[in-house]
Coordinates of C-alpha atoms in Angstrom, one line a residue:
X54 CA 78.3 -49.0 22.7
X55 CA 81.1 -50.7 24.7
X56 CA 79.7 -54.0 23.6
X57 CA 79.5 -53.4 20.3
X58 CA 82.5 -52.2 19.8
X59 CA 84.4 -55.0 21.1
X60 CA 82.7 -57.2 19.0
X61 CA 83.4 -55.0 16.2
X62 CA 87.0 -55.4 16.7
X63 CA 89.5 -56.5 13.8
X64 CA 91.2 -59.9 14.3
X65 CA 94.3 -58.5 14.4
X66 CA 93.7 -54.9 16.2
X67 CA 94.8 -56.6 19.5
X68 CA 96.9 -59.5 21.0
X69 CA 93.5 -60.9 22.5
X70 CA 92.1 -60.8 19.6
X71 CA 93.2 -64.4 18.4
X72 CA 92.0 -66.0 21.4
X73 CA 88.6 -64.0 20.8
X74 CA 87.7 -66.6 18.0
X75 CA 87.2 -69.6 20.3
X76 CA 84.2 -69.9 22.2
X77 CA 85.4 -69.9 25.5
X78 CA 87.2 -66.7 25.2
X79 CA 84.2 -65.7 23.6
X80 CA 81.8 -66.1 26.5
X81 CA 85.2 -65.1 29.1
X82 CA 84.7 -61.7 27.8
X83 CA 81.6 -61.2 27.0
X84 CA 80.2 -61.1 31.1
X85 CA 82.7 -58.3 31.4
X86 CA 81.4 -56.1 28.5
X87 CA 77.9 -56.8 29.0
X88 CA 78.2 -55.6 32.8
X89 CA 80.1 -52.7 32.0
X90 CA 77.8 -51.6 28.6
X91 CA 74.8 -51.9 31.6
X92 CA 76.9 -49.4 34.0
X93 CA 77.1 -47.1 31.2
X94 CA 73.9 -47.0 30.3
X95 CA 72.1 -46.6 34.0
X96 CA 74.7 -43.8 34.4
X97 CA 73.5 -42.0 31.4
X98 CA 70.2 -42.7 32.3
X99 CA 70.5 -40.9 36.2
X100 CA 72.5 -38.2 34.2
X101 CA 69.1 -37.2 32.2
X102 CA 66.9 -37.5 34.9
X103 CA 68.8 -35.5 36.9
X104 CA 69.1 -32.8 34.6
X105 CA 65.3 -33.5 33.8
X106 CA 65.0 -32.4 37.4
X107 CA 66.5 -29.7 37.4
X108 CA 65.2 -28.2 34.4
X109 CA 61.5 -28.7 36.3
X110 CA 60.2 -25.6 38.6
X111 CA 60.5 -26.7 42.1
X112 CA 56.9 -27.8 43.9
X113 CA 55.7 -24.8 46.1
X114 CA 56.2 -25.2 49.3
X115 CA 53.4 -25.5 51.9
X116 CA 51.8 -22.8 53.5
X117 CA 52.1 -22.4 57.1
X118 CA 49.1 -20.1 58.3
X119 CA 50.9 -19.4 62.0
X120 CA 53.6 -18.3 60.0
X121 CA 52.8 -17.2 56.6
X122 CA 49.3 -15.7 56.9
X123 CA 48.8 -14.9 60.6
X124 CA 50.8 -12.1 60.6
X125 CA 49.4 -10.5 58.0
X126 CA 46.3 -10.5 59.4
X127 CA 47.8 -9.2 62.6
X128 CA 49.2 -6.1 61.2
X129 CA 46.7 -5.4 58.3
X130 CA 43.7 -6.7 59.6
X131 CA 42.6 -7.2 63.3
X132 CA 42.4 -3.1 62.6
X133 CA 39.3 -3.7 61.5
X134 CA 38.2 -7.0 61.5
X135 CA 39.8 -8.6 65.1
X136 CA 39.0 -7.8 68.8
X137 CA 35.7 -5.9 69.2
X138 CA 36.2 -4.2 65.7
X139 CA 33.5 -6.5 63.0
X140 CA 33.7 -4.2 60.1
X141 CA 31.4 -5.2 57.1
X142 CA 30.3 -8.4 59.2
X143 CA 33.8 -9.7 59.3
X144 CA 36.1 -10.8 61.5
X145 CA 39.4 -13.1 61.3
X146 CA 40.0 -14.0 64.9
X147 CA 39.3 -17.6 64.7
X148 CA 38.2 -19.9 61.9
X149 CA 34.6 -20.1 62.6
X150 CA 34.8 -16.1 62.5
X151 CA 36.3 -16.4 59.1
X152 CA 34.2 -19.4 58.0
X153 CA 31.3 -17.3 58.9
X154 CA 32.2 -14.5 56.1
X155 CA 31.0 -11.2 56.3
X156 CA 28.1 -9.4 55.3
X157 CA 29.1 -10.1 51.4
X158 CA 28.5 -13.7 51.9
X159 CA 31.0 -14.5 49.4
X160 CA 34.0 -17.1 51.2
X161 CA 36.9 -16.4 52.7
X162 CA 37.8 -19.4 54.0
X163 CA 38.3 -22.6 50.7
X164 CA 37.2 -21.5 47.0
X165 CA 39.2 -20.5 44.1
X166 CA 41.1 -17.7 43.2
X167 CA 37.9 -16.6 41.1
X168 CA 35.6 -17.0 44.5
X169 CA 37.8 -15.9 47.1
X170 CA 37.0 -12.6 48.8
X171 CA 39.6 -12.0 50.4
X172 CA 42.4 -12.9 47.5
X173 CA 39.9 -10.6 45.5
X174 CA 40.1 -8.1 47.7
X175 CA 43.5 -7.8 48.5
X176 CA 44.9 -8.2 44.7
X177 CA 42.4 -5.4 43.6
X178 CA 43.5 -2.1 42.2
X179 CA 40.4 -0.9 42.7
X180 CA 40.7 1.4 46.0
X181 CA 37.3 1.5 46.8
X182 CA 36.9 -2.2 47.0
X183 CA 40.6 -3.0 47.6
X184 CA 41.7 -3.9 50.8
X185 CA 43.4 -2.9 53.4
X186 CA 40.8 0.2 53.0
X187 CA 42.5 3.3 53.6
X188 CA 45.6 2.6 53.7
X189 CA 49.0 0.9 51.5
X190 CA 48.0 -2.1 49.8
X191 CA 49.6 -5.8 51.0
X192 CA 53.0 -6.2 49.0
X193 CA 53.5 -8.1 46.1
X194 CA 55.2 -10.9 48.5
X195 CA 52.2 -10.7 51.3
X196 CA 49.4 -11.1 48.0
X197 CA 51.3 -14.1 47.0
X198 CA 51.7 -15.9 49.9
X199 CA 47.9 -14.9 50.7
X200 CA 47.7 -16.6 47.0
X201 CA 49.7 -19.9 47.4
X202 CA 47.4 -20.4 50.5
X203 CA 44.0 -19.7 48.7
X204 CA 45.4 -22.5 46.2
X205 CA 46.1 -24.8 48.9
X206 CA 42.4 -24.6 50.1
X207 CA 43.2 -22.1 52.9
X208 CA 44.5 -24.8 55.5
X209 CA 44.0 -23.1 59.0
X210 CA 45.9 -24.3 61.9
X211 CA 43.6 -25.7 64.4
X212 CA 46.7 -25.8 66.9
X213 CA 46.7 -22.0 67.3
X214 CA 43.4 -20.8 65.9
X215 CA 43.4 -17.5 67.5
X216 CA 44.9 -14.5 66.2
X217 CA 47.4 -13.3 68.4
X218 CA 46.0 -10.3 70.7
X219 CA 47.5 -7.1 70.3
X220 CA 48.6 -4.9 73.9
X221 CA 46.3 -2.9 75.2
X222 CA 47.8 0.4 73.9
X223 CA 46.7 -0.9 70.5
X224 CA 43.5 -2.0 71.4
X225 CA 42.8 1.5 72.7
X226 CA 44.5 3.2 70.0
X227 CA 42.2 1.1 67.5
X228 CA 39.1 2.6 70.1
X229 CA 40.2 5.8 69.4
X230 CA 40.7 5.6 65.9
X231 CA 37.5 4.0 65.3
X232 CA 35.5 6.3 67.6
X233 CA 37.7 9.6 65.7
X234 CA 36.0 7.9 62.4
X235 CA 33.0 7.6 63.4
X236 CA 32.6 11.4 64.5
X237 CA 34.9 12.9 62.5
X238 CA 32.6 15.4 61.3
X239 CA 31.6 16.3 65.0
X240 CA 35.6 16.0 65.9
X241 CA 35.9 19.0 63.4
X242 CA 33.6 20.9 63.9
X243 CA 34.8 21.1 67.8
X244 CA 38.2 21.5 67.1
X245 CA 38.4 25.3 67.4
X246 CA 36.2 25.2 70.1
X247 CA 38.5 22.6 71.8
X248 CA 41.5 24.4 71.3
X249 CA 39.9 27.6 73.4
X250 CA 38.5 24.8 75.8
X251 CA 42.2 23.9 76.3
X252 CA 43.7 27.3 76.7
X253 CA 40.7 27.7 78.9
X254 CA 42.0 25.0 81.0
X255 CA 45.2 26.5 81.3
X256 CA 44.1 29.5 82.7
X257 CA 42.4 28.3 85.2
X258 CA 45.8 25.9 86.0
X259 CA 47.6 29.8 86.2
X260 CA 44.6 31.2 88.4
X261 CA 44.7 28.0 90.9
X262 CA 49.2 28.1 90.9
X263 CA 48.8 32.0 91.7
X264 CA 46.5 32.0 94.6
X265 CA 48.8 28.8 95.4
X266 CA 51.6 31.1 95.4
X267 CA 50.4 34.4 97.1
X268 CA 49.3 32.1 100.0
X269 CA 52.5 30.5 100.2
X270 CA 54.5 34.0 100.2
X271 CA 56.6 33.0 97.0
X272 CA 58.8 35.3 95.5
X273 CA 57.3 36.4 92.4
X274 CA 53.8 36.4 93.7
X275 CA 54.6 38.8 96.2
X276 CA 56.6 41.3 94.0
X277 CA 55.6 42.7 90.5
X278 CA 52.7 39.9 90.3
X279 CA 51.6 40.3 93.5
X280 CA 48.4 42.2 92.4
X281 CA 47.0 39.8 90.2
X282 CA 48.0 36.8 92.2
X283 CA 45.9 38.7 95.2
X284 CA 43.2 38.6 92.7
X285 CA 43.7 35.3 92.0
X286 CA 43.2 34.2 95.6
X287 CA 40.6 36.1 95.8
X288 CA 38.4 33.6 93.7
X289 CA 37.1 30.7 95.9
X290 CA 37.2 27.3 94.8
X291 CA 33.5 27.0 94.2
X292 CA 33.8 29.7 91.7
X293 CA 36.7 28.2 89.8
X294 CA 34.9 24.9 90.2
X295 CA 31.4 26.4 88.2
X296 CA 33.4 28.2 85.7
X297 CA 35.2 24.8 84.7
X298 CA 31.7 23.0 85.0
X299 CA 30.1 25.6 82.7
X300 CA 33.2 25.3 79.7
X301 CA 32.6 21.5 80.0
X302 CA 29.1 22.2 79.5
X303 CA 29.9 24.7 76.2
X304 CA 32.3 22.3 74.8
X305 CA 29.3 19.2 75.4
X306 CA 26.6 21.3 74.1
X307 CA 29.2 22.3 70.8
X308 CA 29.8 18.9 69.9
X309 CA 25.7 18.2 70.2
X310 CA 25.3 21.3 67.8
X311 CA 28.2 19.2 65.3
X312 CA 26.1 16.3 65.5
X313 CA 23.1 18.3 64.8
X314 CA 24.3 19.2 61.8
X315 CA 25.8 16.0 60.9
X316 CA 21.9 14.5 61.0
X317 CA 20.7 17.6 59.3
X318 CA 22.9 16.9 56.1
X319 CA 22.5 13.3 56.2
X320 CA 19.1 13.6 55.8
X321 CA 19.0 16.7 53.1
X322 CA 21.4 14.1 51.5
X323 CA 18.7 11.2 52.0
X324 CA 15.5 13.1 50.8
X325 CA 17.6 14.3 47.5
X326 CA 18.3 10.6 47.1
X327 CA 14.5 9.7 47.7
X328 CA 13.9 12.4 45.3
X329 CA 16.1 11.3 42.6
X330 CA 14.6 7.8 43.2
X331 CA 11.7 8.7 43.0
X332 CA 11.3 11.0 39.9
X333 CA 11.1 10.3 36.8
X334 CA 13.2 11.9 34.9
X335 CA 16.1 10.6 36.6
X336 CA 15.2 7.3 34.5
X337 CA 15.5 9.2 31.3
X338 CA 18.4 10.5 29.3
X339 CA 18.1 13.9 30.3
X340 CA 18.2 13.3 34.3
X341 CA 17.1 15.2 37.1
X342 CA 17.0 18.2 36.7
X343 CA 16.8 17.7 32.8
X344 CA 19.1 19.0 30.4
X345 CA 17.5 19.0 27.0
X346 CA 19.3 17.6 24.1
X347 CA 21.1 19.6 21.8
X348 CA 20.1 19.1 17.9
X349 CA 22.9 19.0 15.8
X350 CA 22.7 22.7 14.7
X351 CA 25.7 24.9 14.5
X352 CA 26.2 27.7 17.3
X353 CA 24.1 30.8 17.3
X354 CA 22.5 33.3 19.5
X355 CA 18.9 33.5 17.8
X356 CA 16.7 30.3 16.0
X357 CA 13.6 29.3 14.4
X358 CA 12.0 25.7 15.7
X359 CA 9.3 24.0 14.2
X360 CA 6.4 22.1 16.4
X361 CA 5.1 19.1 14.6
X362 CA 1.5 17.0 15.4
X363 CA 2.2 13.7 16.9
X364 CA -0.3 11.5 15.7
X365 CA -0.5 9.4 12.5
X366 CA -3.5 8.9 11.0
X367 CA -5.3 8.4 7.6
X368 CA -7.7 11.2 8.6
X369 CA -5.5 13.7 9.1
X370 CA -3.4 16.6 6.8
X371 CA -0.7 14.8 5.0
X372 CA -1.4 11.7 7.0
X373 CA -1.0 13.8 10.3
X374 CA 2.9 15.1 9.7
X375 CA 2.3 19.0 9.6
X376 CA 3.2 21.5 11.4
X377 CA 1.2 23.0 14.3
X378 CA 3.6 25.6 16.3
X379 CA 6.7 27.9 15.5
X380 CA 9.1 28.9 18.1
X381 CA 11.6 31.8 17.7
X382 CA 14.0 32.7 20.7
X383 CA 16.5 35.8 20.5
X384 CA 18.3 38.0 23.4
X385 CA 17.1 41.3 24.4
X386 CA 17.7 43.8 26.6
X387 CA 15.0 45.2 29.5
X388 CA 13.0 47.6 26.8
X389 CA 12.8 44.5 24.0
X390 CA 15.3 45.7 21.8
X391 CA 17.0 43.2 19.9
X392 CA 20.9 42.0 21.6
X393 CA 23.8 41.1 18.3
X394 CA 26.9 39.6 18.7
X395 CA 29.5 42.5 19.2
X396 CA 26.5 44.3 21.0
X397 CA 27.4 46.2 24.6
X398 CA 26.0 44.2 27.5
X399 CA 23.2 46.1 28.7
X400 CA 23.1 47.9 31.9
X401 CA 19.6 46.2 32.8
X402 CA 20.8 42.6 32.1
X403 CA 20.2 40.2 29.3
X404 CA 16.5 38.7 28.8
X405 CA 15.8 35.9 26.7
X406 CA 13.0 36.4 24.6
X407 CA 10.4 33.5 23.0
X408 CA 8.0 34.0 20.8
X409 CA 5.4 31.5 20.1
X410 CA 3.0 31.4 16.9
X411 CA 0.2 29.1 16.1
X412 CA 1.0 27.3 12.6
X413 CA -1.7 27.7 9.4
X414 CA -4.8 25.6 9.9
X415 CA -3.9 24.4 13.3
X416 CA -7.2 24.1 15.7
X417 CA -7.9 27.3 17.6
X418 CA -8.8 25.1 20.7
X419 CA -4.6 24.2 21.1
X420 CA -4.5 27.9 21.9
X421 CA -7.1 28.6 24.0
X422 CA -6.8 31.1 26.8
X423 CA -7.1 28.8 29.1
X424 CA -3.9 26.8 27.3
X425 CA -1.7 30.3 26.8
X426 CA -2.7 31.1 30.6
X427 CA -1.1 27.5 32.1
X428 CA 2.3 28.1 30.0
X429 CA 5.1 30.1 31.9
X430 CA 8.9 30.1 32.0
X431 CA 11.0 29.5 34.7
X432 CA 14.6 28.8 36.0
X433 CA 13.3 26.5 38.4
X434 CA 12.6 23.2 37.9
X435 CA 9.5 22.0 39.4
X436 CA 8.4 18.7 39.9
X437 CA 4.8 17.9 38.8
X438 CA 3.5 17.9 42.4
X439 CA 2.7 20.8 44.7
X440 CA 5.8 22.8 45.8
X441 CA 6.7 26.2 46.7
X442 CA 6.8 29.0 43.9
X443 CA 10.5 29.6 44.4
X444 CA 10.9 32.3 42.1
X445 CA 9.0 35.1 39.4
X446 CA 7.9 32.9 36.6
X447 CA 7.3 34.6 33.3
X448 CA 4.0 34.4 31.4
X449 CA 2.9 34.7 27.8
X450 CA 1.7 38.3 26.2
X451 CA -0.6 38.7 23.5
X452 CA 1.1 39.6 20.3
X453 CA -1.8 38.9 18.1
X454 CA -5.2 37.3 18.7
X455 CA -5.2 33.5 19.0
X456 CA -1.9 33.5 16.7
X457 CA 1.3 35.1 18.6
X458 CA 2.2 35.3 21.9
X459 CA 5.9 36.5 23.7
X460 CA 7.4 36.3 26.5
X461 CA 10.9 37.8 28.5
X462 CA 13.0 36.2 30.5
X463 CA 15.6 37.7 32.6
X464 CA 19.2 36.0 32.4
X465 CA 21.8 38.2 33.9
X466 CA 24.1 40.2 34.3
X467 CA 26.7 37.8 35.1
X468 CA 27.7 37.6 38.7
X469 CA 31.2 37.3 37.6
X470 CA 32.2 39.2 34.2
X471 CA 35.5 36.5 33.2
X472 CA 32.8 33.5 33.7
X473 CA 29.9 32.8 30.8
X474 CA 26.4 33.2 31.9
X475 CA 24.6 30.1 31.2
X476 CA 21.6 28.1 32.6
X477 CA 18.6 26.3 31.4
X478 CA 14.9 28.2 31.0
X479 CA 12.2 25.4 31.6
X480 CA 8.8 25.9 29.2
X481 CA 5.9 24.5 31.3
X482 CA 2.8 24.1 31.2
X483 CA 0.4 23.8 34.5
X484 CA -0.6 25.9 37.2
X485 CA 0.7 28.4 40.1
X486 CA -1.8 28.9 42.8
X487 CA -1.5 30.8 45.9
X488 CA 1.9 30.8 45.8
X489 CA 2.3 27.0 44.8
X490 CA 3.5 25.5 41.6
X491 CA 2.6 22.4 39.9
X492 CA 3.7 21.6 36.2
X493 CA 5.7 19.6 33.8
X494 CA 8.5 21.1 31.6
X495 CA 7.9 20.8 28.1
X496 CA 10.9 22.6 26.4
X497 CA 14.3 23.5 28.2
X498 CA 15.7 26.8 26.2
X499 CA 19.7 26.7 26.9
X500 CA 21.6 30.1 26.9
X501 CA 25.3 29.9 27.2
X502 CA 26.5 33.2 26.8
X503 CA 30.5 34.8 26.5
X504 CA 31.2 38.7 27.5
X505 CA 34.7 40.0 26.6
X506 CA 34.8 43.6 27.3
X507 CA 31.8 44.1 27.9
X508 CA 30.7 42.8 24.2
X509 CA 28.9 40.0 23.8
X510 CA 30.9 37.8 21.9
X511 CA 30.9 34.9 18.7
X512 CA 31.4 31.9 21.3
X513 CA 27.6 32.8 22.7
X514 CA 25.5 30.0 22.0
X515 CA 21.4 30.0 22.1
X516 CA 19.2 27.0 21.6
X517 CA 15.8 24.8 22.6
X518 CA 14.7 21.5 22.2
X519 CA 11.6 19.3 23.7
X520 CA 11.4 16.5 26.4
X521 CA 10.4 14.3 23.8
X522 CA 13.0 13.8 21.8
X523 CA 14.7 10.7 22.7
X524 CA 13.1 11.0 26.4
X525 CA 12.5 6.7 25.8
X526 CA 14.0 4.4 23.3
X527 CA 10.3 2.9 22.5
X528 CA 10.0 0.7 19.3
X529 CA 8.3 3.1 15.8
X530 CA 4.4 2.9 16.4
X531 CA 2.0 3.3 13.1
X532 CA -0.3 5.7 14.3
X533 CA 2.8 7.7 16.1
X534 CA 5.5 10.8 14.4
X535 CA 8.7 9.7 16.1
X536 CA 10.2 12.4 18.5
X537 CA 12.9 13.9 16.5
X538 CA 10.2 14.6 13.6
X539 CA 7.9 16.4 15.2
X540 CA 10.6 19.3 16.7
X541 CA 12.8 20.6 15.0
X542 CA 14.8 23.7 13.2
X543 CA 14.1 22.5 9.8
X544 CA 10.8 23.5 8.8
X545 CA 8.0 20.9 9.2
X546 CA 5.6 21.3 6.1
X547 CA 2.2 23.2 7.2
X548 CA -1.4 22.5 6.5
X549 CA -2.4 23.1 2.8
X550 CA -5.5 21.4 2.5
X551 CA -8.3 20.0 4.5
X552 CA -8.2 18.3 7.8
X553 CA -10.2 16.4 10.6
X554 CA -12.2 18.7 13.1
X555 CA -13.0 15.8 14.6
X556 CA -11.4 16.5 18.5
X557 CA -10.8 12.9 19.2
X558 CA -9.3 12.5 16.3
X559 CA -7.6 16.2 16.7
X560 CA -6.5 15.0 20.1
X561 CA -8.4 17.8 21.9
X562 CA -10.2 15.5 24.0
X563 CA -7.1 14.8 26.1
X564 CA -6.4 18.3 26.6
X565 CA -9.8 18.6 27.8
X566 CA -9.3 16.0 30.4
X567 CA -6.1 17.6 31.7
X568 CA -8.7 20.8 32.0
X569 CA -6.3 22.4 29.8
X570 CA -8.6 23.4 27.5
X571 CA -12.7 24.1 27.4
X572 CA -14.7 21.4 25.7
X573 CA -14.3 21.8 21.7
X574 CA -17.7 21.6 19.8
X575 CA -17.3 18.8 17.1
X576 CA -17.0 20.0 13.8
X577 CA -15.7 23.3 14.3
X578 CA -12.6 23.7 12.3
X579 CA -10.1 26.8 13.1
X580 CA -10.6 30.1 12.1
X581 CA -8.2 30.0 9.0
X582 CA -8.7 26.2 8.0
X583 CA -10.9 24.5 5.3
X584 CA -13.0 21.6 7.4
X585 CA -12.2 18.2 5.4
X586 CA -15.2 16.3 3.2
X587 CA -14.2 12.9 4.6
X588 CA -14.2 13.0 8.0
X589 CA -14.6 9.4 9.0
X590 CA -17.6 8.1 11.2
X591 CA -17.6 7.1 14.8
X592 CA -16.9 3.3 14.6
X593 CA -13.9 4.1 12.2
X594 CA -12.3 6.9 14.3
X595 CA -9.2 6.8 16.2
X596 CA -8.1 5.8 19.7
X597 CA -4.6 6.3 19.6
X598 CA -4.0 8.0 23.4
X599 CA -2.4 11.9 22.3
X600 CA 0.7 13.2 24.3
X601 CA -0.7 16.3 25.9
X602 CA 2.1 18.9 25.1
X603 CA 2.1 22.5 24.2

């Protein structure tokens, strides 16, 4: 700029500028402005890189792990994971310790931020897998600096590997604290026992100072004390020494009874686990014990349900989609009469009653006595294995001859008249034999039931539904009625016409298997059906495998 304003200059703007025209002068000050033009533009130059500078964020600074990161272990972490203490397979004493990882296997020492289990730890708001565990989480400062270092590759000084030891009153204050967590529930259960162990203690300490006293001819043993402190020398040291002997016993043998019952609920816990595993129906959408699911019916304290078959085929009535069962459940009191909403709770309790009536034209054999005799109702839920009849199951009566049968279960009273009675009445079908049980649940009935004043109220709710509804998300089969068709409350359409009395076809052959049923004679329809004209033969009938339910 310098430059080229001086060469810009008017002839006459300056007294030098005359002697500008000659060559000479020319090149005398030229030097001057090129040398100063160059000064100006270096400066500039330093200017903008210095305020380039500035503008960019400082580099982070090293981490120092003696200083930055040792402490931090120190205070929040040899706790657990320093000195004798290796909780979860871990332990930060020295870097092979920390190389070493713990029982994760996931790294502490190098990685990423994404990989590193300790940043992930320690920056988790997650409390059960956030560390320190128990206690305040690291500060925001401590997780950054914890941060920074995971970025720099975790450098570890090899000059001071060791974490620095704490005193021996922490290392036996981290004993106790570890031992106290360890048998906490023992601890507690001891701890009123301890406390009369202790005041135990001190009477003995009052005994031993009395008879101390009375021998020694102090004042107040020999005035208004002086007869129990004659008593008090009258124990001998061998007695005083038994009695403390057997209340160190007492308090031993009261912690073994806590730890006694320590085991016995880890292992009631363990065998409901191995249960739950184990069964079934904890892999289903109902779980274990099963909840049925509720149909999308409005509330109501008495319905109608409608059993469907569940096979498809050619052979069958309407292609096999017809109706083979009706269900009707209402509440009742103890002599069977009929409970309404606004009706008095009755003084007998509530039962819940369930009627059950074979459908037009369905095969006799379904309903055989020997069927009707393996259904009964229960609270319980049983597995289906042998166990222990824990309660009074409820059987079937016969209404009507091979058509309708009934059945009560009792519900209540409530134990507590402000809270609903509700619960969940299994339908199964199996045996009960000398006093055992062994069965499957079929249908769960639900009652949830409101009293306010004694009246039973609009809020009451009463309903069923099968196990097979939804029990598994399988894929539509052709020669299958999907679950939610073949229960429901909307009325299933009934046999009308002819049908197979074929039993394989029928699917009384697997009922038979079960030993559910007798053996059907083939070609023997039901009592109230037509037999059908075009029953196919043996080579076309079908295999499809039949769900044995009620």
């Amino acid at each position: 700029m310098v430059m080229v304003y001086l060469f810009d200059l008017p002839a006459r703007a300056t007294p030098l500028a005359g002697g500008l025209h000659s060559r000479r002068a020319r090149r005398r000050w030229l030097i001057p402005a090129v040398l100063v033009a160059t000064s100006c533009v270096s400066s500039a130059g330093s200017t903008n890189a210095a305020d380039e500078a500035a503008q960019q964020p400082p580099a982070a600074a090293p981490i120092d792990f003696v200083t930055d990161i040792q402490p931090i272990f120190v205070a929040h972490c040899s706790k657990c994971h320093g000195g004798e203490h290796r909780r979860g397979g871990l332990k930060l004493d020295t870097l092979a310790d920390a190389e070493s990882g713990g029982d994760s296997g996931k790294p502490i020492i190098g990685g990423t931020l994404d990989t590193n289990e300790l940043y992930q730890r320690v920056s988790s708001v997650d409390r059960t897998y956030r560390m320190p565990k128990n206690a305040e989480a690291l500060s925001d400062q401590q997780i950054e600096r914890i941060r920074r270092w995971v970025e720099q590759q975790t450098p570890w000084s090899q000059t001071n590997p060791a974490v620095k030891r704490r005193s021996k009153f922490d290392q036996w204050f981290d004993a106790w604290d570890g031992f106290s967590h360890r048998y906490q529930s023992e601890l507690g259960y001891a701890m009123p026992y301890g406390l009369a162990f202790v005041l135990a203690q001190f009477a003995l300490l009052l005994v031993v100072r009395c008879a101390a006293a009375y021998q020694k001819g102090r004042p107040w043993a020999t005035g208004k004390a002086r007869r129990i402190c004659a008593r008090c020398n009258q124990i001998k040291p061998r007695e005083l020494c038994l009695v403390w002997l057997a209340m160190g016993a007492s308090l031993a043998l009261v912690v073994m009874r806590g730890h006694q019952l320590k085991l016995d609920r880890e292992l009631a816990r363990m065998r409901v686990q191995k249960m739950t595993i184990d069964d079934p129906w904890s892999r289903t959408i109902f779980g274990s014990p099963p909840i049925p699911v509720r149909l999308d019916e409005p509330k109501q304290i008495s319905g109608t349900y409608y059993r469907g078959n569940c096979e498809r085929n050619a052979h069958l009535f309407n292609n096999g989609n017809y109706l083979t069962a009706i269900f009707r459940i209402s509440l009742c009191d103890a002599q069977h009469q009929p409970l309404q909403l606004g009706a008095r709770e009755p003084k007998d309790g509530v039962y819940v009653r369930m009627e059950l009536e074979r459908a037009p034209g369905t095969a006799v054999g379904f309903f055989s006595k020997e069927m009707i005799a393996a259904v009964f109702l229960s609270k319980e839920f049983y597995h289906n294995r042998s166990q222990p009849l824990r309660d009074a199951p409820a059987r079937l009566e016969t209404l009507e001859e091979a058509k309708r049968w009934v059945s009560y279960y009792p519900v209540g009273p409530p134990e507590d008249p402000k809270k609903p009675l509700g619960g969940v009445i299994y339908v199964y079908t199996g045996r009960i034999e000398k006093g055992t049980v062994r069965g499957d649940p079929q249908y769960g009935i639900v009652y949830d039931l409101h009293f306010r004043e004694g009246k039973l109220t609009d809020d009451s709710d009463l309903w069923m539904n099968s196990f097979g509804n939804a029990a598994i998300a399988l894929p539509p089969q052709f020669d299958k009625i999907p679950f939610a068709e073949w229960f429901d409350y909307r009325p299933i359409p009934p046999i009308t016409g002819p049908n197979s009395t074929d039993p394989k076809i029928l699917g009384l052959e697997e009922y038979v298997k079960k030993g559910l049923i007798p053996p059907q004679p083939q070609g023997a329809p039901p009592s109230d059906a037509k037999p059908a004209s075009d029953r196919p033969p043996a080579s076309e009938e079908s295999d499809s495998p039949v769900e044995p339910r009620l």
